[in-house]
PDB file of C-alpha atoms in Angstrom:
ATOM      1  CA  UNK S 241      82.727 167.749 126.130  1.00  0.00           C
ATOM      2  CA  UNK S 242      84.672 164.684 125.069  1.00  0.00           C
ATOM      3  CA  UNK S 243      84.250 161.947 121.482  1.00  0.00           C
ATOM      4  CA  UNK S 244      85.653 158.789 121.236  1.00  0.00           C
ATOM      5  CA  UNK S 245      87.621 158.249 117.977  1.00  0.00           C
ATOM      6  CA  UNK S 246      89.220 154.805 117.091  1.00  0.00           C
ATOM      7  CA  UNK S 247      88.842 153.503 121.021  1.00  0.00           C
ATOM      8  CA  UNK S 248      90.691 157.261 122.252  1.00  0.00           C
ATOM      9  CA  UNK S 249      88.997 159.712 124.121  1.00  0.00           C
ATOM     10  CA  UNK S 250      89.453 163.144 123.031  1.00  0.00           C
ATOM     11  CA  UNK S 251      88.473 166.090 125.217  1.00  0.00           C
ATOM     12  CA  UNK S 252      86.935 169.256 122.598  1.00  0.00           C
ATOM     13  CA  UNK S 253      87.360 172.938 123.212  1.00  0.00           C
ATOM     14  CA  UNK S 254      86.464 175.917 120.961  1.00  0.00           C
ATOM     15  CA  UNK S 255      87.457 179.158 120.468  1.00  0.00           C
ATOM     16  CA  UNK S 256      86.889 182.091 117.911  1.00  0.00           C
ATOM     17  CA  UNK S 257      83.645 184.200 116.741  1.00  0.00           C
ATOM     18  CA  UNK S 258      81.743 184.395 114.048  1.00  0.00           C
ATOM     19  CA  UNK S 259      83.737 187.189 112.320  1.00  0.00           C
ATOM     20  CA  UNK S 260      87.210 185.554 112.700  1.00  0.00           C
ATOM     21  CA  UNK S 261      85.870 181.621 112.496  1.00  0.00           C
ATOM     22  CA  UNK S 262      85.937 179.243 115.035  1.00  0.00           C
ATOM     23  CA  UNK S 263      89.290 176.791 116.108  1.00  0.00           C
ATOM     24  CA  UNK S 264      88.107 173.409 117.488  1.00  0.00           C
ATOM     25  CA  UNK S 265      90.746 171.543 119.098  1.00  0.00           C
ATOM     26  CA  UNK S 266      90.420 167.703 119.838  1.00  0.00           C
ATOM     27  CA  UNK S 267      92.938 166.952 122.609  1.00  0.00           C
ATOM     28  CA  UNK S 268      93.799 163.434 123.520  1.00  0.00           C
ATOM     29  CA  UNK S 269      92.851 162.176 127.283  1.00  0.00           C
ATOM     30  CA  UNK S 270      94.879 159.995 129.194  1.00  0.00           C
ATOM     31  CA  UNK S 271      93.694 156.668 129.157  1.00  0.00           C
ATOM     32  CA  UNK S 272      91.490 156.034 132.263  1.00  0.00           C
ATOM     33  CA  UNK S 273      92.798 153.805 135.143  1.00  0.00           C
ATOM     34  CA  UNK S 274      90.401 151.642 136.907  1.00  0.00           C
ATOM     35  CA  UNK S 275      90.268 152.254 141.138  1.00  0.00           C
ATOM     36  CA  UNK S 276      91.707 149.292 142.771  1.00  0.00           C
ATOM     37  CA  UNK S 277      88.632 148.430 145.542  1.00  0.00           C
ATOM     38  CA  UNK S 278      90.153 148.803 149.364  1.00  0.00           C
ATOM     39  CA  UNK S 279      90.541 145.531 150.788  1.00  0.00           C
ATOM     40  CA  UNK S 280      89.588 143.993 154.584  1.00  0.00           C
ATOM     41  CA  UNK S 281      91.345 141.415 156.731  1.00  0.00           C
ATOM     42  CA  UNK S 282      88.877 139.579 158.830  1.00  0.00           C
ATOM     43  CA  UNK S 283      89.968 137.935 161.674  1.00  0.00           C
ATOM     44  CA  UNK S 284      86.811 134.946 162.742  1.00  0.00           C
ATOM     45  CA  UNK S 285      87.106 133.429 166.190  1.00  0.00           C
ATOM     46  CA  UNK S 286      85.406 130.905 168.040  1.00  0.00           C
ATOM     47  CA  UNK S 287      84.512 130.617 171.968  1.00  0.00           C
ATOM     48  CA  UNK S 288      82.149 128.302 173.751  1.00  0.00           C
ATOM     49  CA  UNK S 289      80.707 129.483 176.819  1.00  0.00           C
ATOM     50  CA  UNK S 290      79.484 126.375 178.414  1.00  0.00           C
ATOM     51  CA  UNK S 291      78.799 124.694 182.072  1.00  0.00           C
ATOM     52  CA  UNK S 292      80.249 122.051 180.907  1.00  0.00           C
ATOM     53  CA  UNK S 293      83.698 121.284 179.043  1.00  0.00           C
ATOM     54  CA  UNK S 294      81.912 119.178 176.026  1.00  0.00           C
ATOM     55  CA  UNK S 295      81.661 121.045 172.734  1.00  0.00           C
ATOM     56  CA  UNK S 296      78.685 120.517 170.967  1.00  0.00           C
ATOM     57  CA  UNK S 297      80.739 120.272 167.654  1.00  0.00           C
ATOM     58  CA  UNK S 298      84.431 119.517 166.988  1.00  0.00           C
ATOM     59  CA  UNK S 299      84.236 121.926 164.093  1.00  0.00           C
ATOM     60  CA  UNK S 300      81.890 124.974 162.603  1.00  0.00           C
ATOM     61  CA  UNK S 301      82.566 126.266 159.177  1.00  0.00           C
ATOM     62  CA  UNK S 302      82.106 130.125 158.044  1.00  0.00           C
ATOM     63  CA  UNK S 303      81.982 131.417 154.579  1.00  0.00           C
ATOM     64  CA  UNK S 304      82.463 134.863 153.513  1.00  0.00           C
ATOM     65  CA  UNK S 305      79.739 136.979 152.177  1.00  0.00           C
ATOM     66  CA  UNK S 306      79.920 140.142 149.397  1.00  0.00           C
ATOM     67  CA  UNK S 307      76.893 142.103 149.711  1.00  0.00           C
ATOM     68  CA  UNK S 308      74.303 138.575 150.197  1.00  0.00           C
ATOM     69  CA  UNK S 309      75.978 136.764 148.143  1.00  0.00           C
ATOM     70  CA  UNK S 310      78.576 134.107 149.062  1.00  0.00           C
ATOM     71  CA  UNK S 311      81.859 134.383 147.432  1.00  0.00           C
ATOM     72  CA  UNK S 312      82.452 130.444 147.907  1.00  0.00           C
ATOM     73  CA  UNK S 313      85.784 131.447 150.838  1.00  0.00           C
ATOM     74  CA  UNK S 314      85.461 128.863 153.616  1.00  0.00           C
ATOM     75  CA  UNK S 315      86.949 128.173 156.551  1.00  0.00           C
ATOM     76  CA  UNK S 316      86.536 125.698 158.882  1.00  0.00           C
ATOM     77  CA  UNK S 317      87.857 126.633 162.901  1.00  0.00           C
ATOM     78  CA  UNK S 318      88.833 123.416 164.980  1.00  0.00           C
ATOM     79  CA  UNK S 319      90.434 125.148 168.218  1.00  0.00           C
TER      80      UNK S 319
END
């Protein structure tokens, strides 16, 4: 069991009986630290595989996607 007072967490615990009366005792948590997500490198190559030695393209660009979405990261690959 945990409250919030003033923007602090406080975890609760009780002790005691009816007889003797009950001790509640609000103990301050340490503040919560967010998880740092893992990170990736990618590493984007590209080959052509043709009869001939004319590329269709001089260039192709890629852009990264997070979960369908795109994040806006290009890159364009010459070679």
């Amino acid at each position: 069991y945990a409250i919030q007072l003033v923007g602090k967490w406080y975890g609760v615990s009780y002790t005691g009986n009816m007889k003797d009366g009950f001790t509640i005792t609000n103990k301050e948590k340490a503040p919560w630290t967010p998880m740092i997500p893992p990170t990736r490198n990618i590493k984007v190559t590209k080959n052509w595989k043709l009869l001939t030695a004319e590329k269709p393209v001089d260039k192709i660009e890629v852009e990264l996607y997070k979960d369908g979405v795109a994040t806006g990261k290009k890159l364009v690959l010459t070679k």
